[in-house]
mmCIF file of C-alpha atoms in Angstrom:
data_model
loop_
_atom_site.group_PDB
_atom_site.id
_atom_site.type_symbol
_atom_site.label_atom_id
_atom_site.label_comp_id
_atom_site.label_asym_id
_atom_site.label_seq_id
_atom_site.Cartn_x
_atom_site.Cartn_y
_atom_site.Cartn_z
ATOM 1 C CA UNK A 274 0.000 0.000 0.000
ATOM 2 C CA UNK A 275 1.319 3.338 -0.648
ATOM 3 C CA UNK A 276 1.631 5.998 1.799
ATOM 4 C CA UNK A 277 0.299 9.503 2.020
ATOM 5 C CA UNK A 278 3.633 11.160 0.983
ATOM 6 C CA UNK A 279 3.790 8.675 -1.863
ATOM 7 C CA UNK A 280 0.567 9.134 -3.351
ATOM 8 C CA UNK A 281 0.879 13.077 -3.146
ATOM 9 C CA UNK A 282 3.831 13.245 -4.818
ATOM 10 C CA UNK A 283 2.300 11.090 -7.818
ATOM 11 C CA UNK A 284 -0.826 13.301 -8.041
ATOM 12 C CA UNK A 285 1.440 16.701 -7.632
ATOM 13 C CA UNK A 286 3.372 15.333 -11.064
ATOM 14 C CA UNK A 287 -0.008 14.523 -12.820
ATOM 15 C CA UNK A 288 -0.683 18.288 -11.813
ATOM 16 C CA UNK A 289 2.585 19.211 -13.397
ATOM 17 C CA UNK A 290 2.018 17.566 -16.073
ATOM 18 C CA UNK A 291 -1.300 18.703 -17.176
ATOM 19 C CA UNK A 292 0.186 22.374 -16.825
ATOM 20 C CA UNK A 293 0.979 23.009 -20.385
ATOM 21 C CA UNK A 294 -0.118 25.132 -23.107
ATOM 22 C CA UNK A 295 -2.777 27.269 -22.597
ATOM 23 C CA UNK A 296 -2.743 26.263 -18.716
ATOM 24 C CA UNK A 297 1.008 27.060 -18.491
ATOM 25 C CA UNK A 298 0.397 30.858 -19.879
ATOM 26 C CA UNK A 299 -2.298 31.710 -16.937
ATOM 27 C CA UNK A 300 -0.033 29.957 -14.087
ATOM 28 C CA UNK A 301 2.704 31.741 -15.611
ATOM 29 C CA UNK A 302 0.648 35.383 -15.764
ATOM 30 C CA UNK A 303 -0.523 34.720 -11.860
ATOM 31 C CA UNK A 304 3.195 34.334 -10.951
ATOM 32 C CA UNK A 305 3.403 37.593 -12.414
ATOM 33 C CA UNK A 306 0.740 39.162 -10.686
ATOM 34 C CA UNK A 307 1.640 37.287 -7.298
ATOM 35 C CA UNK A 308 5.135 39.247 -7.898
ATOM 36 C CA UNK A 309 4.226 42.508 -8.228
ATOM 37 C CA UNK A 310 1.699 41.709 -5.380
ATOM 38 C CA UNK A 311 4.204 41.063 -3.011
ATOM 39 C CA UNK A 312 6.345 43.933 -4.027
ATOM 40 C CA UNK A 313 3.706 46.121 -3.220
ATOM 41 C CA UNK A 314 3.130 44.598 0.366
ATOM 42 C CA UNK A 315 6.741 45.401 0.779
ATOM 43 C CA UNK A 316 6.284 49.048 -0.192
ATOM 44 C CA UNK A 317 3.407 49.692 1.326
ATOM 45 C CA UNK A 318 2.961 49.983 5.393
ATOM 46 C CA UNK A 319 -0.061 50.162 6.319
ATOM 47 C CA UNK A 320 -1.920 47.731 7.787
ATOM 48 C CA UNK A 321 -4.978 48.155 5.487
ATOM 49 C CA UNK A 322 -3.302 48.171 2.209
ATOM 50 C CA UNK A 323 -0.673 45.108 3.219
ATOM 51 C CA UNK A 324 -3.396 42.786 4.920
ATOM 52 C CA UNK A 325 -5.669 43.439 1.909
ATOM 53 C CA UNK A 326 -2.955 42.213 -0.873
ATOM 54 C CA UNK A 327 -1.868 39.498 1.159
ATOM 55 C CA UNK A 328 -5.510 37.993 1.180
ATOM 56 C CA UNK A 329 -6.324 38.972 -2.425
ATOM 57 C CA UNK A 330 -2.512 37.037 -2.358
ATOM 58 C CA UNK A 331 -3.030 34.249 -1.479
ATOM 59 C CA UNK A 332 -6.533 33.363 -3.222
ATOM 60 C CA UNK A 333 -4.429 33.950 -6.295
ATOM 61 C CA UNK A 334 -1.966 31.448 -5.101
ATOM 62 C CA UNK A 335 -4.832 29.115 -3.802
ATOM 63 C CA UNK A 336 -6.038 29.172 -7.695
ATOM 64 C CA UNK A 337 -2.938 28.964 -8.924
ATOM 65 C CA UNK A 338 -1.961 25.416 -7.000
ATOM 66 C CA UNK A 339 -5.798 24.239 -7.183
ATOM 67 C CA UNK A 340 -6.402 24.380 -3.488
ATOM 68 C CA UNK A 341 -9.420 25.787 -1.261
ATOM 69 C CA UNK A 342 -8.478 28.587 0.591
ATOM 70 C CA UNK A 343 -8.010 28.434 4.556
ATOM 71 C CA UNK A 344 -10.935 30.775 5.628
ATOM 72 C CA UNK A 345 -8.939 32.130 8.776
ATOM 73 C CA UNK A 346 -5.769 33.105 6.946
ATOM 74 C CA UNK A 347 -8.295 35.374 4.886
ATOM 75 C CA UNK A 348 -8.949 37.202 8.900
ATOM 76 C CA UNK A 349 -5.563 36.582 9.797
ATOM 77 C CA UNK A 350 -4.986 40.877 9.168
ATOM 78 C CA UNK A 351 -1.464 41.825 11.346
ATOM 79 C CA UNK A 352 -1.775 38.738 14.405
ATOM 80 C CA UNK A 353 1.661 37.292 15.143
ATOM 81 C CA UNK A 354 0.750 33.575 15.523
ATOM 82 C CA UNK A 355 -0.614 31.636 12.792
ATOM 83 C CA UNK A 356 -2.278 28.362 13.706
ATOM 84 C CA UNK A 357 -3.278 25.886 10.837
ATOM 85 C CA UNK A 358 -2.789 22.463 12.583
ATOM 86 C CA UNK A 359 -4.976 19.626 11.263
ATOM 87 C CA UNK A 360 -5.955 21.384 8.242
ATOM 88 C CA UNK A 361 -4.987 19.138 5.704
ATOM 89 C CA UNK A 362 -2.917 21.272 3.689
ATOM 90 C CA UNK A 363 -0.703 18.988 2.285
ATOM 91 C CA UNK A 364 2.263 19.923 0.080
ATOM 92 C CA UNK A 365 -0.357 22.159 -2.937
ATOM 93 C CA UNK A 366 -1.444 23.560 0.368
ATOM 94 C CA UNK A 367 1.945 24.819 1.658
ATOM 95 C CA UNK A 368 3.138 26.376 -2.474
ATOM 96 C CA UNK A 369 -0.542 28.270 -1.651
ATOM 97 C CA UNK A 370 0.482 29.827 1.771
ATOM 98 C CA UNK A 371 4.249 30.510 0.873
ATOM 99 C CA UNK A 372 3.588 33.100 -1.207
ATOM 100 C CA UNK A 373 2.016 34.936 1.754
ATOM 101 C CA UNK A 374 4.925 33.775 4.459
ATOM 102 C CA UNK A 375 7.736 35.036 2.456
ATOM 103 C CA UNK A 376 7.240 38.359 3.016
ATOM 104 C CA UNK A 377 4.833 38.402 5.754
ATOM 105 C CA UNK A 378 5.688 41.243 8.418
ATOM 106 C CA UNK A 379 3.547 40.259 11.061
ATOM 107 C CA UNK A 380 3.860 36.513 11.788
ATOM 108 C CA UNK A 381 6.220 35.116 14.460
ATOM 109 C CA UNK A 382 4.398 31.850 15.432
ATOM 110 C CA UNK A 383 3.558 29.814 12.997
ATOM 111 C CA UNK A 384 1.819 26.092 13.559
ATOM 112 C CA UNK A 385 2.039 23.481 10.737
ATOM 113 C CA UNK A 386 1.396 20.565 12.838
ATOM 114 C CA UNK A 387 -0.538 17.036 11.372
ATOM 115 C CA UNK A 388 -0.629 18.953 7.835
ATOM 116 C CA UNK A 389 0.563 15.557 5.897
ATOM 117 C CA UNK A 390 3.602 17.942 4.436
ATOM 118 C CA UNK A 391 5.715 15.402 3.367
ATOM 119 C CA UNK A 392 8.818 16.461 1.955
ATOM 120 C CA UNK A 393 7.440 18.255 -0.900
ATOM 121 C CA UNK A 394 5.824 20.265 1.259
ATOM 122 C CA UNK A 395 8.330 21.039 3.601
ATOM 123 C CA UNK A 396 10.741 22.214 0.844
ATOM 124 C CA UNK A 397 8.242 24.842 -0.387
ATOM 125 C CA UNK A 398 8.390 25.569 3.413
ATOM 126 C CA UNK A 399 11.974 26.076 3.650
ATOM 127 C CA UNK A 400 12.100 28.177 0.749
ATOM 128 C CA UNK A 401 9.693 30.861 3.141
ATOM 129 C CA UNK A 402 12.008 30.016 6.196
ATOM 130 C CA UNK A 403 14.791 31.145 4.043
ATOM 131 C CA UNK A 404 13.580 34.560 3.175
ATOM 132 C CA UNK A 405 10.891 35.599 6.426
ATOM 133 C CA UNK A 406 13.142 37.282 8.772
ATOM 134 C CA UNK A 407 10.497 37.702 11.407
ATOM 135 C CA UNK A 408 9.133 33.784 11.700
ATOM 136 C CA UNK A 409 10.374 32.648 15.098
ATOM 137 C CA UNK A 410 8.417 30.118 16.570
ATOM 138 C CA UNK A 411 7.460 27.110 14.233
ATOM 139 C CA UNK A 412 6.045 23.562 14.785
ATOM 140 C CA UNK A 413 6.019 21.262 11.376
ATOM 141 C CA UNK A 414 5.474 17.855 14.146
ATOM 142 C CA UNK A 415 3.514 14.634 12.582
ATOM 143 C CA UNK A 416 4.269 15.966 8.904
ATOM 144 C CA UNK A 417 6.107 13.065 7.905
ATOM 145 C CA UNK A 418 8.567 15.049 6.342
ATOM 146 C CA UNK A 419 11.109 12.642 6.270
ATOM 147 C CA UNK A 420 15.207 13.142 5.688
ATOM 148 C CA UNK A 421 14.593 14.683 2.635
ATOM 149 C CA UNK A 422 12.320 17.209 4.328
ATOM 150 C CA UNK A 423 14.341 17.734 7.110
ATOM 151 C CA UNK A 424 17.490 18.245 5.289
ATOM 152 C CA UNK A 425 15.509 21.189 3.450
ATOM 153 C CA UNK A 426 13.986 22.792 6.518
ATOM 154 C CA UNK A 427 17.799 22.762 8.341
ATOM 155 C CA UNK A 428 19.621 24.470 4.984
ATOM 156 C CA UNK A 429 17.238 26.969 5.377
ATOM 157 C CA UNK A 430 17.195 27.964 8.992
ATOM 158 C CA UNK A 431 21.268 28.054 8.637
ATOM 159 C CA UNK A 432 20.872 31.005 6.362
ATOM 160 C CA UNK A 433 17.857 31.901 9.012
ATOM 161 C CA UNK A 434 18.806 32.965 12.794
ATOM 162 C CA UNK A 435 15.560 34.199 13.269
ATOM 163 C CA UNK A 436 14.159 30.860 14.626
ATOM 164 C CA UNK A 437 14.779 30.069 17.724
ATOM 165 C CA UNK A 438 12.037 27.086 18.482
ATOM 166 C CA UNK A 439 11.132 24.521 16.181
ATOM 167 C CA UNK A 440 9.041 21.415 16.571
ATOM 168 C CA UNK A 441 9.680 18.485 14.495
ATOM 169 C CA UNK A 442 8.495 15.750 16.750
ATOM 170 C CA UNK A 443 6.792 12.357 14.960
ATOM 171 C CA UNK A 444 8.036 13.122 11.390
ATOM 172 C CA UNK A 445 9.816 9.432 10.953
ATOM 173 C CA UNK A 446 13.219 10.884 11.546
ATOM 174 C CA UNK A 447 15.916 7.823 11.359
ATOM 175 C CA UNK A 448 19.599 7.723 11.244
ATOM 176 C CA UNK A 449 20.092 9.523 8.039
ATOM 177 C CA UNK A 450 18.024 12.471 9.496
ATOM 178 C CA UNK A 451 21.157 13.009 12.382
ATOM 179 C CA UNK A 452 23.370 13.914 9.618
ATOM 180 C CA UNK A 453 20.979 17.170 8.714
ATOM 181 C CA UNK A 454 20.189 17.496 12.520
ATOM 182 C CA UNK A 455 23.795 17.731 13.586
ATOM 183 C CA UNK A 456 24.952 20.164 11.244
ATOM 184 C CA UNK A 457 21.993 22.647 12.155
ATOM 185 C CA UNK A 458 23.632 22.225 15.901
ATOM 186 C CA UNK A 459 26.769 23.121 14.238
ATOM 187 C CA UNK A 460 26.127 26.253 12.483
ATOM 188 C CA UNK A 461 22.553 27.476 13.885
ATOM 189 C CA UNK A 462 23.485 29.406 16.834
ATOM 190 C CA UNK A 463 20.191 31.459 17.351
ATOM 191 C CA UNK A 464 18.159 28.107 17.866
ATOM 192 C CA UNK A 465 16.844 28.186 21.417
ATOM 193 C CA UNK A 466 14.730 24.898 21.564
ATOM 194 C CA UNK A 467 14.231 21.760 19.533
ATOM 195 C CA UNK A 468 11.855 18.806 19.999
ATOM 196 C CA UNK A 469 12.590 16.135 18.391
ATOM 197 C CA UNK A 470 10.546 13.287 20.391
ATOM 198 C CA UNK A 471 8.278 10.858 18.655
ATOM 199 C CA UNK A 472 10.767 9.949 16.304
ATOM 200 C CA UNK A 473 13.013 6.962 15.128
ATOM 201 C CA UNK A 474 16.887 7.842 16.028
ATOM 202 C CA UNK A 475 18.554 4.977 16.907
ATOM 203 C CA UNK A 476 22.618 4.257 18.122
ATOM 204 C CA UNK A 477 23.516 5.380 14.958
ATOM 205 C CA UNK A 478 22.028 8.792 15.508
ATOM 206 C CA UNK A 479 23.185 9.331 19.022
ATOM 207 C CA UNK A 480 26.294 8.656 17.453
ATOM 208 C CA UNK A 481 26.283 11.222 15.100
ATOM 209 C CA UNK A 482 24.434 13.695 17.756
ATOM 210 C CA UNK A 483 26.803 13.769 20.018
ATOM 211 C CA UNK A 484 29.797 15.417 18.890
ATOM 212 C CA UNK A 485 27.182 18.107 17.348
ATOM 213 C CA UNK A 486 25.696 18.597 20.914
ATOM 214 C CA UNK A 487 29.219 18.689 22.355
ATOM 215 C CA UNK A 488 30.230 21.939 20.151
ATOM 216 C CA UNK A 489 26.589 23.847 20.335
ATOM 217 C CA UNK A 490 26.467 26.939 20.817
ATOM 218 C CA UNK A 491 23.068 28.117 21.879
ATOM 219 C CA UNK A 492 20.682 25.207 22.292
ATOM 220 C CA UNK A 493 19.003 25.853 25.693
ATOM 221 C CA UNK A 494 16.091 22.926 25.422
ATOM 222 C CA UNK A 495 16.410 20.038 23.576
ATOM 223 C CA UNK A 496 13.549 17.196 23.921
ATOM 224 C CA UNK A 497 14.825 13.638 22.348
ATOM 225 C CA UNK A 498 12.185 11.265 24.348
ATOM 226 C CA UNK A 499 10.367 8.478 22.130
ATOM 227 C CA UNK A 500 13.205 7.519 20.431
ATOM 228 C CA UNK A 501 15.404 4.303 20.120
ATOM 229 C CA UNK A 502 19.005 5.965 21.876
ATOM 230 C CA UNK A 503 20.811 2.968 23.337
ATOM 231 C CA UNK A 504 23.649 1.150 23.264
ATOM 232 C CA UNK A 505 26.700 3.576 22.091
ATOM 233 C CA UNK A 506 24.453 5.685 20.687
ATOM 234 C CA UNK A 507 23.518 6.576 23.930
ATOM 235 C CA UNK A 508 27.389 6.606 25.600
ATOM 236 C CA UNK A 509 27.857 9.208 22.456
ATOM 237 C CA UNK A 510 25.170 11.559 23.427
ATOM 238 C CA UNK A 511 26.210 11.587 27.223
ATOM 239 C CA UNK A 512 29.736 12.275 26.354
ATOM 240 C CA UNK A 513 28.524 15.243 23.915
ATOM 241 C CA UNK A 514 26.279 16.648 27.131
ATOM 242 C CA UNK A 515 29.506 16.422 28.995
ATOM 243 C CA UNK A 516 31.314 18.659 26.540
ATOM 244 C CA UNK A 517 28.477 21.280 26.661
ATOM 245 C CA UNK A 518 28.130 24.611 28.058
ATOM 246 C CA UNK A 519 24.685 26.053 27.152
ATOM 247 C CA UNK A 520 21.845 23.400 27.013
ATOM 248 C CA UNK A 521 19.456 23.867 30.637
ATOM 249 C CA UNK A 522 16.538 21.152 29.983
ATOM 250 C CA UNK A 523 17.166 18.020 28.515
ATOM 251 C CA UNK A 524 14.655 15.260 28.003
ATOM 252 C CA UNK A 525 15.448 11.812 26.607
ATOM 253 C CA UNK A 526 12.562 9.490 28.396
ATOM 254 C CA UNK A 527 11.507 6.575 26.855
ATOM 255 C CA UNK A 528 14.605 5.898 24.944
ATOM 256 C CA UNK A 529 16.847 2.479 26.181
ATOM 257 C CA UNK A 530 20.126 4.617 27.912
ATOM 258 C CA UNK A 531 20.208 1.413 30.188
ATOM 259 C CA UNK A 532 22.839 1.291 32.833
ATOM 260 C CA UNK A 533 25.504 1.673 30.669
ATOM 261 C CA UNK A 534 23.917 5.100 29.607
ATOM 262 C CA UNK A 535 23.246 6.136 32.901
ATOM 263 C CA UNK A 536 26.770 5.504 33.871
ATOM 264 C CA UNK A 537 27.781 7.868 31.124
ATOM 265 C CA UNK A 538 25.149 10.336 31.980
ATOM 266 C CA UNK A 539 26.324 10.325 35.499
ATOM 267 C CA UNK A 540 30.348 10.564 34.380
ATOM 268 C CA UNK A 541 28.793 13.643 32.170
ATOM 269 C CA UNK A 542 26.978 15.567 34.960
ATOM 270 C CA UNK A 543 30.338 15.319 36.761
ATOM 271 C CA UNK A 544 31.584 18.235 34.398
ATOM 272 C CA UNK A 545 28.670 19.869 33.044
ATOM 273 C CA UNK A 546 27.857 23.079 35.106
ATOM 274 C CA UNK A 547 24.837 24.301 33.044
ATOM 275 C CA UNK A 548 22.161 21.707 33.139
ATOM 276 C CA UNK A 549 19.119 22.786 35.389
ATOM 277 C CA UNK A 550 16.649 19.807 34.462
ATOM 278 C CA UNK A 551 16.859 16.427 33.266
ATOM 279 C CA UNK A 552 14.380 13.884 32.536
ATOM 280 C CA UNK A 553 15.198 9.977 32.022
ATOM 281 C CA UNK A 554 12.575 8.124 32.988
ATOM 282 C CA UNK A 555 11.711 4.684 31.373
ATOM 283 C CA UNK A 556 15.427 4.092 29.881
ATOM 284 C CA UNK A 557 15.410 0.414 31.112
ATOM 285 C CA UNK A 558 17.922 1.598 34.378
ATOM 286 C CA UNK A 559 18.050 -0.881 37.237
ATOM 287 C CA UNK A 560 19.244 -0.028 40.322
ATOM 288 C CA UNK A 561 23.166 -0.825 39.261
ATOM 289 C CA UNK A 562 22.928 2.414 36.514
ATOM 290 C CA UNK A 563 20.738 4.380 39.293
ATOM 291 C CA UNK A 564 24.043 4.508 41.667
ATOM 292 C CA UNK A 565 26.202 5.478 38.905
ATOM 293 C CA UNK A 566 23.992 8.092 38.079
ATOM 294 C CA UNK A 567 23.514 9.103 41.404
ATOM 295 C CA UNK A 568 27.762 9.216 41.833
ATOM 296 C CA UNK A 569 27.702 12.126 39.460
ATOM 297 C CA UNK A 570 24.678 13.760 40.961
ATOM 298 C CA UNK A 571 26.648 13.979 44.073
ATOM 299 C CA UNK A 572 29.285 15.970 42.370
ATOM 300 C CA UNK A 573 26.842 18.615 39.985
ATOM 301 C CA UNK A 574 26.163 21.761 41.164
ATOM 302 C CA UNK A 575 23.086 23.179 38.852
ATOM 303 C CA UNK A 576 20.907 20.320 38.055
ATOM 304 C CA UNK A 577 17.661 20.906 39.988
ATOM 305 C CA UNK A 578 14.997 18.674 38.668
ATOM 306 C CA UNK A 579 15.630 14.610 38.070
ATOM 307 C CA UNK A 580 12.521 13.634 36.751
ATOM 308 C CA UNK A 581 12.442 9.581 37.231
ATOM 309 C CA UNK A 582 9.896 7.029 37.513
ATOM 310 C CA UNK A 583 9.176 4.925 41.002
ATOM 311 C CA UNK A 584 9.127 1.206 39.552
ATOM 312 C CA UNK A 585 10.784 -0.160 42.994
ATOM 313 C CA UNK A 586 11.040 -0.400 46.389
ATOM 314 C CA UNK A 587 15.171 -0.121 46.159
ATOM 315 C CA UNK A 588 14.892 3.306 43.783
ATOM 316 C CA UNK A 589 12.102 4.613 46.406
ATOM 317 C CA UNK A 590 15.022 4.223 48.945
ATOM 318 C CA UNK A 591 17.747 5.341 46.678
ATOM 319 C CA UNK A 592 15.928 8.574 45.645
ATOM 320 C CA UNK A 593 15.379 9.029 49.570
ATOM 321 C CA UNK A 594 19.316 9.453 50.296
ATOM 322 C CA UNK A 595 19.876 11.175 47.452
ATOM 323 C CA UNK A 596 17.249 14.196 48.773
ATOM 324 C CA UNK A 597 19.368 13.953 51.805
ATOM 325 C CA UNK A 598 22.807 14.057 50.053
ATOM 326 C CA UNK A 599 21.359 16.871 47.487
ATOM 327 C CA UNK A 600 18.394 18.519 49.422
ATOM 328 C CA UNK A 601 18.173 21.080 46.633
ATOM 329 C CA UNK A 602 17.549 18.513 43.970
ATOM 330 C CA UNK A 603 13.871 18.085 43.155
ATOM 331 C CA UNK A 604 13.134 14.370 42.324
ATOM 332 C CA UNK A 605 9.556 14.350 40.622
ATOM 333 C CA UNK A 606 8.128 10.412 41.035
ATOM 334 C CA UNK A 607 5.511 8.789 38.678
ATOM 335 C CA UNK A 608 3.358 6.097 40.036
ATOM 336 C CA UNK A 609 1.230 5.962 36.654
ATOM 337 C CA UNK A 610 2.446 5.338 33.022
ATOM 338 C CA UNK A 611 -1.224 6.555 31.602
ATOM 339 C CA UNK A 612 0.132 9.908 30.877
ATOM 340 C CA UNK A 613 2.950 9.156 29.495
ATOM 341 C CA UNK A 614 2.327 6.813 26.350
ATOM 342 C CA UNK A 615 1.600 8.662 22.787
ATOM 343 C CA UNK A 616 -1.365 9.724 21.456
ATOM 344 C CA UNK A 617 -3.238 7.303 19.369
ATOM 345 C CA UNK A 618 -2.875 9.615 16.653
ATOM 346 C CA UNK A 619 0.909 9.931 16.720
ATOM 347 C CA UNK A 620 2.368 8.809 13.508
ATOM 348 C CA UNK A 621 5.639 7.895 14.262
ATOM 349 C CA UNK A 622 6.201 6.010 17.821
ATOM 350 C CA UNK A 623 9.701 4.342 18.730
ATOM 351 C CA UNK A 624 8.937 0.770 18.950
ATOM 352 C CA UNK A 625 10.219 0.187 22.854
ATOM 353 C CA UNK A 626 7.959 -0.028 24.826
ATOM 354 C CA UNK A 627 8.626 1.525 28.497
ATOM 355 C CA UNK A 628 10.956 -1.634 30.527
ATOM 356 C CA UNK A 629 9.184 -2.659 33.831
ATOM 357 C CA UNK A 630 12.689 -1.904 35.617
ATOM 358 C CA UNK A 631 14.835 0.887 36.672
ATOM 359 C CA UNK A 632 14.066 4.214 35.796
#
């Protein structure tokens, strides 16, 4: 059976395709018009004048890519956040609304999530991400974008340091995503916060994440839960948290660190200074990798929330002494799991289920 992504991209070439002659002349005319439309938002100030071009816009560009406009974006006028989330929009959907993004002088949160973007779509994204110098906030989770998509989106926010949150949690990112992910660590320095959860990065990934994370320079949240770190994957990533200097919350629940993981975690929060909140709960940790996390907890001086799970009666005592030891150390316990598995409707989920042992 073939999946969304696949079947959009076949009709979006039958589109192409039919685009010829006669067809070809008007698209070509409306590109025309959309130009000089958008030059004259540029030029023009006021609120009145811009809002009414970018409407008349983007029903041009809604013809254009034979979509139905999004009624809201029509009364969208000068707010800063743009919410479209389970619209449907799909890849003609996203060629209609960047016309209107690209030089949009108002929005600064824009939400893309569940849009079925695939990568198509999120390259006609990153070509808006790109060129909108205001666009700060942005959330393009359960899109399905894929490597291909991702590898768009993160060329364009390098040439971008406007955005300093993005959301790209259940898109099916695997190994071959890390390579994109890492070097938007590398060279994106304005980038505040990434979630990544929901996804599919294995050893391989952490592998290729941690040196990244080690030499980051900016990254203050980073959410990596739902995934499939283990293994040295997961020894990478705690030796690249070691190395750096500027990320405060870290979340990688629901992953399989183990106790070899924990170790490294624990060897890592002997040096790193800068981490104010960490949550590893359900990483398959017995009480063995619980000590040798604890050994390095003994030594940090700025982590101040360990968020675990209680699965025994030895880490109820463990997490006892080390509120004694570190009385300034807030250790939040979970007695119920309920909360903490997907939604039914996430797309992408890591296929470990939560262990029945250690944290």
């Amino acid at each position: 059976m073939k999946g969304l992504c696949e079947v959009q991209k076949n009709e979006d070439q039958e589109k192409e395709a039919e685009a010829t002659g006669p067809q070809a002349e008007t698209l070509e005319a409306k590109r025309s018009w959309t130009a000089d439309s958008r030059s004259a938002l540029e030029t023009e100030g006021t609120h009145g004048f811009g809002e009414q071009v970018m409407a008349t816009l983007y029903l041009e560009s809604c013809r254009a890519n034979s979509v139905v406009p999004v009624s809201c974006l029509l009364r969208q006028g000068s707010a800063s956040e743009l919410n479209l989330r389970h619209r449907g929009l799909g890849p003609q959907g996203v060629r209609a609304l960047a016309s209107v993004l690209a030089s949009n002088p108002y929005i600064k949160h824009l939400d893309l999530r569940d849009n079925g973007l695939c990568g198509a779509g999120a390259e006609a994204l990153a070509d808006v991400l790109s060129k909108n110098s205001v666009i700060s906030d942005v959330d393009l989770s359960e899109n399905q974008i894929g490597a291909a998509g991702l590898q768009a989106i993160c060329t364009a926010l390098a040439l971008n340091p406007t955005v300093e949150k993005m959301q790209l949690q259940g898109n099916r990112l695997e190994e071959q995503a890390a390579q994109h992910l890492a070097a938007l660590l590398l060279h994106h320095r304005g980038l505040k916060s990434l979630d990544l959860s929901y996804n599919q990065l294995n050893d391989l990934a952490g592998e290729t994440l941690g040196p990244a994370v080690a030499e980051n320079t900016g990254l203050a949240e980073l959410n990596l839960s739902w995934n499939h770190l283990r293994g040295l994957g997961a020894t990478a990533f705690a030796r690249g948290l070691e190395a750096n200097i500027f990320l405060k919350v870290l979340d990688i629940s629901h992953n399989g660190f183990g106790d070899s993981g924990a170790s490294a975690i624990g060897d890592a929060l002997r040096v790193n200074n800068v981490l104010e909140e960490l949550n590893m709960r359900n990483n398959r940790i017995s009480v063995s990798g619980a000590l040798k996390l604890g050994l390095g907890l003994q030594v940090n001086q700025t982590l101040r929330i360990l968020i675990d799970i209680q699965v025994s009666r030895e880490c109820e005592d463990l997490a006892s002494s080390m509120n004694e030891i570190l009385p300034g150390l807030c250790i939040k316990r979970y007695t119920s799991r309920r909360n903490d598995w997907p939604q039914a409707s996430t797309p992408s989920q890591p296929a470990s289920a939560p262990s029945d042992s250690g944290l």
